[in-house]
CSV table of C-alpha atoms in Angstrom, one decimal:
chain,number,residue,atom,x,y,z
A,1,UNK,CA,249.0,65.0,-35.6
A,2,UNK,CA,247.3,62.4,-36.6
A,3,UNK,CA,250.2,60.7,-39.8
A,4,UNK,CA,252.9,61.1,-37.8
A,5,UNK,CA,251.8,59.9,-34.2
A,6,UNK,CA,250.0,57.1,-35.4
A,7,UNK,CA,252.7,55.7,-38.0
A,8,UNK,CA,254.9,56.0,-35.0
A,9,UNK,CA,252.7,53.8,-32.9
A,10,UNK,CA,250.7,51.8,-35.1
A,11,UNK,CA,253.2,51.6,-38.6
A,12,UNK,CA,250.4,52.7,-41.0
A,13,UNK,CA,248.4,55.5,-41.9
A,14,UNK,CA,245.1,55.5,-39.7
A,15,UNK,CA,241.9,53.8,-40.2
A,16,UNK,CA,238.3,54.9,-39.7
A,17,UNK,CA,238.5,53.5,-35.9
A,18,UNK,CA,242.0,55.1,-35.5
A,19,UNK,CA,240.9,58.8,-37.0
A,20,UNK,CA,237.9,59.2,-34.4
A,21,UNK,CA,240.3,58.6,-31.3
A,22,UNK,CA,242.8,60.9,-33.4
A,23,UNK,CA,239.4,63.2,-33.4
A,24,UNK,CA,239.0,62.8,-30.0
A,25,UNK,CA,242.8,63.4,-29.2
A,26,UNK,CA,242.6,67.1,-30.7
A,27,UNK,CA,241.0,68.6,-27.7
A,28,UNK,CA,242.0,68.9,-24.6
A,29,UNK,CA,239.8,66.5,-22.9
A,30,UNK,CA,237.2,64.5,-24.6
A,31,UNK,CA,233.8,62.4,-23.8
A,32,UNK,CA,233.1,58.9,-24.6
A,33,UNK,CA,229.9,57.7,-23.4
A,34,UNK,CA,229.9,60.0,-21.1
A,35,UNK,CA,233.5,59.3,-19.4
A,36,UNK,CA,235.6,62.4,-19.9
A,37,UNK,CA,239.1,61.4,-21.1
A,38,UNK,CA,241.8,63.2,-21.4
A,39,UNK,CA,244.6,63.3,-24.9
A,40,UNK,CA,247.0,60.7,-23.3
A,41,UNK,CA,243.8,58.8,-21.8
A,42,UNK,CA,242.4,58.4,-25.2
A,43,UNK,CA,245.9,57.5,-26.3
A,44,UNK,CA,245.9,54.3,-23.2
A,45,UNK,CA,242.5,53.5,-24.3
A,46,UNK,CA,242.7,52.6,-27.4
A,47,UNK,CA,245.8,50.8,-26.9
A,48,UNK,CA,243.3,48.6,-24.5
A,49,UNK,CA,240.9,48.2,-26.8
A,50,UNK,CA,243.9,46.7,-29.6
A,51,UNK,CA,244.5,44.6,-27.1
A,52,UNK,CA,241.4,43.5,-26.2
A,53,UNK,CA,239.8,42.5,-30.2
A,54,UNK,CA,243.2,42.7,-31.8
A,55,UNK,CA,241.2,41.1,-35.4
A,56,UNK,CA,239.7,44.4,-35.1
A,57,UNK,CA,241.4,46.9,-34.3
A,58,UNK,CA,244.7,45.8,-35.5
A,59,UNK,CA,244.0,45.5,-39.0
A,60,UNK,CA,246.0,48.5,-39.8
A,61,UNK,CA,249.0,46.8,-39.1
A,62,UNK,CA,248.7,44.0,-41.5
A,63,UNK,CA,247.3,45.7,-44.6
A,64,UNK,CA,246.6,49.7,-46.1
A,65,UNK,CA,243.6,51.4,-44.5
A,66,UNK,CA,240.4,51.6,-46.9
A,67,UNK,CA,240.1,54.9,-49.0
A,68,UNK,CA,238.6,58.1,-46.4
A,69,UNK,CA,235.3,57.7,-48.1
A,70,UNK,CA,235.0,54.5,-46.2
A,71,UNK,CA,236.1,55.9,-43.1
A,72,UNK,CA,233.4,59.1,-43.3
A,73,UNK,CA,230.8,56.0,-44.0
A,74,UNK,CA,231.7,54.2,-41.2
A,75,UNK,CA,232.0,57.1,-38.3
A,76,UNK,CA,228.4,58.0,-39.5
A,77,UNK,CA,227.1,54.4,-38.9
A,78,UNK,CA,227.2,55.6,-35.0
A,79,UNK,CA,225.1,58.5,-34.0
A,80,UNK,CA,226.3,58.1,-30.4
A,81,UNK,CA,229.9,59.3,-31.6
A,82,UNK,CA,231.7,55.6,-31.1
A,83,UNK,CA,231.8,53.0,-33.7
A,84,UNK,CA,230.1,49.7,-32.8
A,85,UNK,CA,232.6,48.4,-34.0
A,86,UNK,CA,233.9,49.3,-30.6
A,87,UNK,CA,231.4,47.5,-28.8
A,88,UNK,CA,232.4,43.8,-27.9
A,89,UNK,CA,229.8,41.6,-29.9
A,90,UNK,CA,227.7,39.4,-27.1
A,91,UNK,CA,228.4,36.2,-27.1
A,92,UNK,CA,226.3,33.8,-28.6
A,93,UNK,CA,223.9,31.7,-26.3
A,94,UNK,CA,225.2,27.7,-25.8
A,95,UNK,CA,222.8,26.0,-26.1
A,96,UNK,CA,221.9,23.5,-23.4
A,97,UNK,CA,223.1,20.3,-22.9
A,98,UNK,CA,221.1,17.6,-22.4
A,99,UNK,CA,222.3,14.9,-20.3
A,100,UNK,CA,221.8,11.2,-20.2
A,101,UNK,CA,223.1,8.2,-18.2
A,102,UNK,CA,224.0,5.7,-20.5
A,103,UNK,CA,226.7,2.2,-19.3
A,104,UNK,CA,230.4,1.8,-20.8
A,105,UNK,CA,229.0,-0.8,-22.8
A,106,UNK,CA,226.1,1.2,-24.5
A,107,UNK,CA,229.0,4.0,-25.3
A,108,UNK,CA,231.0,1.9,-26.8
A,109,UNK,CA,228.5,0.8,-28.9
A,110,UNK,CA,227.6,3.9,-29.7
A,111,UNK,CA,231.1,4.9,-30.4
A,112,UNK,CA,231.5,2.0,-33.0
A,113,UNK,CA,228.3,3.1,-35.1
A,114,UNK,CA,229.9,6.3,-35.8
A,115,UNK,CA,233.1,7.4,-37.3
A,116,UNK,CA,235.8,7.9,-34.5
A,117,UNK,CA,238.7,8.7,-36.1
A,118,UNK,CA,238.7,12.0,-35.1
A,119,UNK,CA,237.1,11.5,-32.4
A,120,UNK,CA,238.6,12.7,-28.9
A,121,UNK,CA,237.6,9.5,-27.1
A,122,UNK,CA,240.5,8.2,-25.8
A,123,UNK,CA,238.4,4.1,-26.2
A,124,UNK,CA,241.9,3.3,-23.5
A,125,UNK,CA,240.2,4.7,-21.1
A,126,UNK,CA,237.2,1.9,-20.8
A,127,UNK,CA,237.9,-0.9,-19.5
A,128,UNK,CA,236.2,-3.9,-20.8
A,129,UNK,CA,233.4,-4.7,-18.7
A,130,UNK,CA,231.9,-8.2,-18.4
A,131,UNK,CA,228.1,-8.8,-18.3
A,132,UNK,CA,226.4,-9.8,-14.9
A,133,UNK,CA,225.6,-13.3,-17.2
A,134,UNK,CA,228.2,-15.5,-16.0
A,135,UNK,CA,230.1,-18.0,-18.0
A,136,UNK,CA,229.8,-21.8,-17.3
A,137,UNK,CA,231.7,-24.7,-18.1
A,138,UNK,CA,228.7,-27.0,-18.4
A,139,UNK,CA,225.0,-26.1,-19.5
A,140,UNK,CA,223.1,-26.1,-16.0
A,141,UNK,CA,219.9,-28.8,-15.8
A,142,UNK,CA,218.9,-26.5,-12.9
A,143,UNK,CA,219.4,-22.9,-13.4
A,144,UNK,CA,217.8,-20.8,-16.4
A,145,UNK,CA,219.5,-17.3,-17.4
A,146,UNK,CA,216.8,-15.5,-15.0
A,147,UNK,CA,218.3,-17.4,-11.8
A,148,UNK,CA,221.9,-17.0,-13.4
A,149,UNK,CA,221.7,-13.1,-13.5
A,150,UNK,CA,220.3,-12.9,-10.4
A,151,UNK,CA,222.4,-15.1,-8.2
A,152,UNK,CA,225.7,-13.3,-10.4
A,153,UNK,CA,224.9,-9.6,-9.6
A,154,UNK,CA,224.8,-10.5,-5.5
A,155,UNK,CA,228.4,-12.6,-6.0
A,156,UNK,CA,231.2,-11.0,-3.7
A,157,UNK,CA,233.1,-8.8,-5.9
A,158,UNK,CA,236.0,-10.9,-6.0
A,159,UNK,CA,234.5,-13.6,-8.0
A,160,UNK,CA,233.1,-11.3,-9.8
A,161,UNK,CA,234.0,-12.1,-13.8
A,162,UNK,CA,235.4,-15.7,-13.4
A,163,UNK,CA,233.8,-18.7,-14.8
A,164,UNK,CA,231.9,-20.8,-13.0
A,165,UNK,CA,233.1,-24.7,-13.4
A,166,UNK,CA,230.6,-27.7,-11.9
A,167,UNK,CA,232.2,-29.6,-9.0
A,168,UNK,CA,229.5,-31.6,-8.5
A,169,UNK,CA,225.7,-32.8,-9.8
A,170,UNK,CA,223.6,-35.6,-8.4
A,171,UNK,CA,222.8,-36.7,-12.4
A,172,UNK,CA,226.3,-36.5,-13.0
A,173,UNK,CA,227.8,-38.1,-10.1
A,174,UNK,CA,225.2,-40.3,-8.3
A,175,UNK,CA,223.2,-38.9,-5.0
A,176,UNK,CA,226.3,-39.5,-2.6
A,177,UNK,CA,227.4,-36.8,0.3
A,178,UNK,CA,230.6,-38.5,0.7
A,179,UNK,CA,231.1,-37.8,-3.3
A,180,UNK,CA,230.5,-34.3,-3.0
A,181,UNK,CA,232.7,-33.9,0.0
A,182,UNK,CA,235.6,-36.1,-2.7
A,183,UNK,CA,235.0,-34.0,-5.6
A,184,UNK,CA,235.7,-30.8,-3.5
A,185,UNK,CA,239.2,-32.1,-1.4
A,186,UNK,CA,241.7,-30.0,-3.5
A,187,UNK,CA,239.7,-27.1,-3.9
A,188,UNK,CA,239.9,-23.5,-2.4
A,189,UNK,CA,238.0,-21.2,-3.8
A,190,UNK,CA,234.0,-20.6,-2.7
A,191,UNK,CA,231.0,-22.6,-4.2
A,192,UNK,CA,227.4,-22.2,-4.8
A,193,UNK,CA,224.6,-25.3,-3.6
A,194,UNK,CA,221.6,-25.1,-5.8
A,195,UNK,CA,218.9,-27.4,-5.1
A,196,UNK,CA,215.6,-28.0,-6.8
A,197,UNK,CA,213.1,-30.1,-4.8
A,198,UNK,CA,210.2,-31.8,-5.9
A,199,UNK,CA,207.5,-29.3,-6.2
A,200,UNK,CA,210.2,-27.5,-8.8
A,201,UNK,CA,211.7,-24.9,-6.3
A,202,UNK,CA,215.6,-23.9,-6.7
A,203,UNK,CA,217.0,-22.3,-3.8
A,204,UNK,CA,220.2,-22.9,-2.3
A,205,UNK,CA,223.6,-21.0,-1.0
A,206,UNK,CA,226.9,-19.4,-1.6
A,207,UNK,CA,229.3,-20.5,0.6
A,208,UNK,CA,232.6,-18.4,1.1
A,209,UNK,CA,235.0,-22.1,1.5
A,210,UNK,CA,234.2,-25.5,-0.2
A,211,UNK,CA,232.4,-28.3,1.8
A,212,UNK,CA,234.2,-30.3,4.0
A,213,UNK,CA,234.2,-32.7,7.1
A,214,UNK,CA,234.6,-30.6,10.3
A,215,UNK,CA,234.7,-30.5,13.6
A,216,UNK,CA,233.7,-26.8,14.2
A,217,UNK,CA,231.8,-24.5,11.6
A,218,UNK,CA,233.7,-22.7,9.5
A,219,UNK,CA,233.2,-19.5,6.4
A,220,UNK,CA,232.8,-16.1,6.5
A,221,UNK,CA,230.4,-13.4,6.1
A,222,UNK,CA,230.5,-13.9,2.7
A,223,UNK,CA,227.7,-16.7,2.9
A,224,UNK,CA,224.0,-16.2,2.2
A,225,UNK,CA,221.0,-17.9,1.1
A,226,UNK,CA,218.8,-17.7,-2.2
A,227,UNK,CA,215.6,-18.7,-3.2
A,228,UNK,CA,213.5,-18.3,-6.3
A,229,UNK,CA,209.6,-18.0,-5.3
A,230,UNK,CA,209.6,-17.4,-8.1
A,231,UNK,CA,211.3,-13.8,-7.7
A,232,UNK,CA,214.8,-13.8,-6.2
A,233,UNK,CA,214.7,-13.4,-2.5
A,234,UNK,CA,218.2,-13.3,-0.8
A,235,UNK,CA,219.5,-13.5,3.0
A,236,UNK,CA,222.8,-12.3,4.1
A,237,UNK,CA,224.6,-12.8,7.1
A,238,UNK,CA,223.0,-11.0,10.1
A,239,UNK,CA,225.7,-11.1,12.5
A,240,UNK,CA,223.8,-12.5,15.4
A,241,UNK,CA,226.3,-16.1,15.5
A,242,UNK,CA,228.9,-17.1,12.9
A,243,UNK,CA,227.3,-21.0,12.2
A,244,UNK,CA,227.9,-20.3,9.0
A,245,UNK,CA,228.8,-24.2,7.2
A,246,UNK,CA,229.4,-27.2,8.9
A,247,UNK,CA,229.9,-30.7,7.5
A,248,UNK,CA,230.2,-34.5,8.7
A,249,UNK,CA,229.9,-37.8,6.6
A,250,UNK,CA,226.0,-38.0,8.0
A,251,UNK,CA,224.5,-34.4,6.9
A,252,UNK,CA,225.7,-30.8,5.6
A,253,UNK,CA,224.6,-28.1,7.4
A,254,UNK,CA,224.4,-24.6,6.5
A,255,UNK,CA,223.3,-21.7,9.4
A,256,UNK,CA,222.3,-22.7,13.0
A,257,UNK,CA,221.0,-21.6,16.1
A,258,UNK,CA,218.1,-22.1,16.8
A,259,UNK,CA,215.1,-24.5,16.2
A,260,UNK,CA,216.9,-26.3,13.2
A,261,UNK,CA,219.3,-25.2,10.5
A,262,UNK,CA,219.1,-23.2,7.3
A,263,UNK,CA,219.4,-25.8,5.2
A,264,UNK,CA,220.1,-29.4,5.7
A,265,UNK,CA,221.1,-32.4,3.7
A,266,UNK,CA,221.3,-36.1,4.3
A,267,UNK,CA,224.0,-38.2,3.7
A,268,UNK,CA,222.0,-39.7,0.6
A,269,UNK,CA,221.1,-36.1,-0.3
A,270,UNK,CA,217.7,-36.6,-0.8
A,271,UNK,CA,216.1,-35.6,2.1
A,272,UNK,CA,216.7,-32.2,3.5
A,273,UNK,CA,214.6,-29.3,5.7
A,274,UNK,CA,215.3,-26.0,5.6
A,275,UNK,CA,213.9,-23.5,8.8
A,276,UNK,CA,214.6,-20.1,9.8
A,277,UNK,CA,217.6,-19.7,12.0
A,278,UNK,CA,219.4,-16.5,13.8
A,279,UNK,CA,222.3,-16.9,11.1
A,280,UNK,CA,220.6,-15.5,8.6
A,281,UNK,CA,217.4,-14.6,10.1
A,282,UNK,CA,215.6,-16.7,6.7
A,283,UNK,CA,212.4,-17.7,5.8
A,284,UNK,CA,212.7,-21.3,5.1
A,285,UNK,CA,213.6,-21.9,1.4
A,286,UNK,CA,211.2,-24.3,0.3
A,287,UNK,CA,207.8,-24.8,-0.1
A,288,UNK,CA,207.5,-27.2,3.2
A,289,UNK,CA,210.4,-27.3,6.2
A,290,UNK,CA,210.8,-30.6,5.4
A,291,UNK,CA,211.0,-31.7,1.5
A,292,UNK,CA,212.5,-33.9,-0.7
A,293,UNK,CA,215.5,-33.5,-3.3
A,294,UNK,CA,215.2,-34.0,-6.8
A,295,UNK,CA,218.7,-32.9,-8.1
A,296,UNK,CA,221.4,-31.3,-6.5
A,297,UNK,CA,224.2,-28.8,-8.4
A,298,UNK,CA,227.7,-27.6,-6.6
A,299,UNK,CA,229.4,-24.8,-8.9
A,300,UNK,CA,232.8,-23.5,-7.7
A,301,UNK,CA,233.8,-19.6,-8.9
A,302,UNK,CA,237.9,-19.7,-9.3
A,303,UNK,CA,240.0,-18.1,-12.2
C-alpha cells in the first residue's frame, strides 16, 4: 500500500514520517494520542499536518527519502508512537520591550549616529522642529536666554517659530511714547513690552495687536502678563472684562477695571505703576505699584 498510494499523492517514495501514518493506515482504525482515527482520517490528517509545517513534512517532494535505517532510527526516537517531529516546536519567548519617551529631535540625533541605510525609518516623516529658543534680529540688552525660553514656550501657537524683530528700545530710540506709537503705524502682527525697572525687575506683556492711539480698548484673549521674580510667573486673560490695551498720546495702558491698570506708562515712559486689575486678576509686576523705568523693549513676532 504504502509505494503506490503515497507516490500517487506525495510523488516520492515515503519517508520516516510518511511510513508511520502508512503504519497507522494498515488497520482499520488507529490511535494517536489517544484519538482513534480511522484509514481515510489518518489519510486527511496528515495532509493537515503538510500543510501546516510544509519545511517538514514536505521534504519528500523536493528530494529522495533517507535510506530505511534512518527511518527505523527516527520512529524509535518517540516512545509515545508519534514523531516529535510532529509536534509544532513552541515558539520562542520575545523578549520584552522596553520603552522610552524620547523628542523628534533626540531621534534624529540618534538616527544620524548610526548607520541608516537600511534602516526602515522613513526620516520624511519628521518634520523639522524648531527649538522653544527664539530667533532675534537684534541681541536683547534686556532679556537673557532664561527669560527668552520662558516667555517663547507660552507664545500663541501661531507665532510660534517666527523671528522676533525689535520695533522699538528706549536706548535705541530715545524715551518717547509718541515714538513708540510711530515705529509701530504699519505694523499688524502682535508684540511683546518688556520692561526692566530700577531695582533690575523685567516683566512686561504680550499683546495680540500693535500699540496704538484709541478711542476704545482693543486685542484679544491672546494678551497676558509676565514677570520674572526671578522665576516666570504668567497671567492670562480671565474673562471677567475685555480692557485688554488701550493707548492715547499721554499714557499706554494695558488691563483695567478696577483700582488702577495692569500696567501703565507715561508719555515720557519713565514712570509707570502696575496694580492688580479684574482683567487678568495679577499681582502687580514690580517690586513697588509705583516704580520707575530704566529701559523699555517692543519686539514684534511676524514671518
Amino acid at each position: 500500500m504504502a509505494g503506490p498510494r503515497w507516490k500517487r499523492y506525495f510523488g516520492c517514495e515515503p519517508s520516516g514520517y510518511q511510513l508511520v501514518f502508512s503504519s497507522l493506515a494498515s488497520t482499520a482504525s488507529s490511535s494517536v494520542m489517544g484519538i482513534t482515527y480511522s484509514v481515510g482520517e489518518v489519510d486527511h490528517l496528515y495532509t493537515f499536518f503538510v500543510q501546516w509545517s510544509p519545511d517538514i513534512y514536505s521534504k519528500g517532494e523536493k528530494k529522495r527519502c533517507k535510506p530505511s535505517n534512518n527511518v527505523r532510527m527516527k520512529c524509535h526516537k518517540d516512545t509515545n508512537g508519534i514523531s516529535k517531529a510532529f509536534r509544532k516546536p513552541a515558539s520562542k519567548p520575545q523578549a520584552a520591550k522596553k520603552w522610552e519617551i524620547i523628542t523628534v529631535k533626540d531621534s534624529k540625533r540618534r538616527l544620524s549616529l548610526c548607520d541608516s541605510v537600511e534602516s526602515e525609518v522613513d526620516e520624511t516623516e519628521f518634520q523639522e522642529v524648531e527649538d522653544d529658543f527664539p530667533v532675534l534680529s537684534h541681541a536683547s540688552q534686556l532679556l537673557d536666554d532664561f527669560h527668552l525660553q520662558k516667555i517663547a514656550a507660552n507664545l500663541p501657537p501661531r507665532t510660534q517659530g517666527y523671528p522676533w524683530h525689535l520695533v522699538y528700545s528706549t536706548i535705541n530710540h530715545g524715551s518717547s511714547l509718541k515714538t513708540l506709537y510711530r515705529n509701530m503705524a504699519d505694523l499688524d502682527s502682535p508684540v511683546l513690552l518688556v520692561i526692566r525697572d530700577m531695582h533690575k525687575k523685567v516683566f512686561g506683556a504680550f499683546c495680540s495687536d500693535p500699540f496704538r492711539v484709541s478711542k476704545y480698548c482693543y486685542g484679544t484673549g491672546e494678551t497676558f502678563l509676565f514677570s520674572f521674580n526671578p522665576d516666570f510667573q504668567q497671567y492670562r486673560w480671565s474673562g471677567e472684562n475685555s480692557y485688554f490695551v488701550s493707548g492715547n498720546w499721554e499714557s499706554l495702558q494695558i488691563g483695567g477695571g478696577g483700582a488702577g491698570f495692569a500696567l501703565w506708562l507715561d508719555a515720557d515712559l519713565y514712570h509707570g505703576a502696575s496694580f492688580s486689575c479684574p482683567t487678568f486678576r495679577n499681582a502687580p509686576l514690580s517690586t513697588n505699584e509705583d516704580f520707575i523705568v530704566q529701559d523699555v523693549e517692543v519686539w514684534t513676532v511676524q514671518n
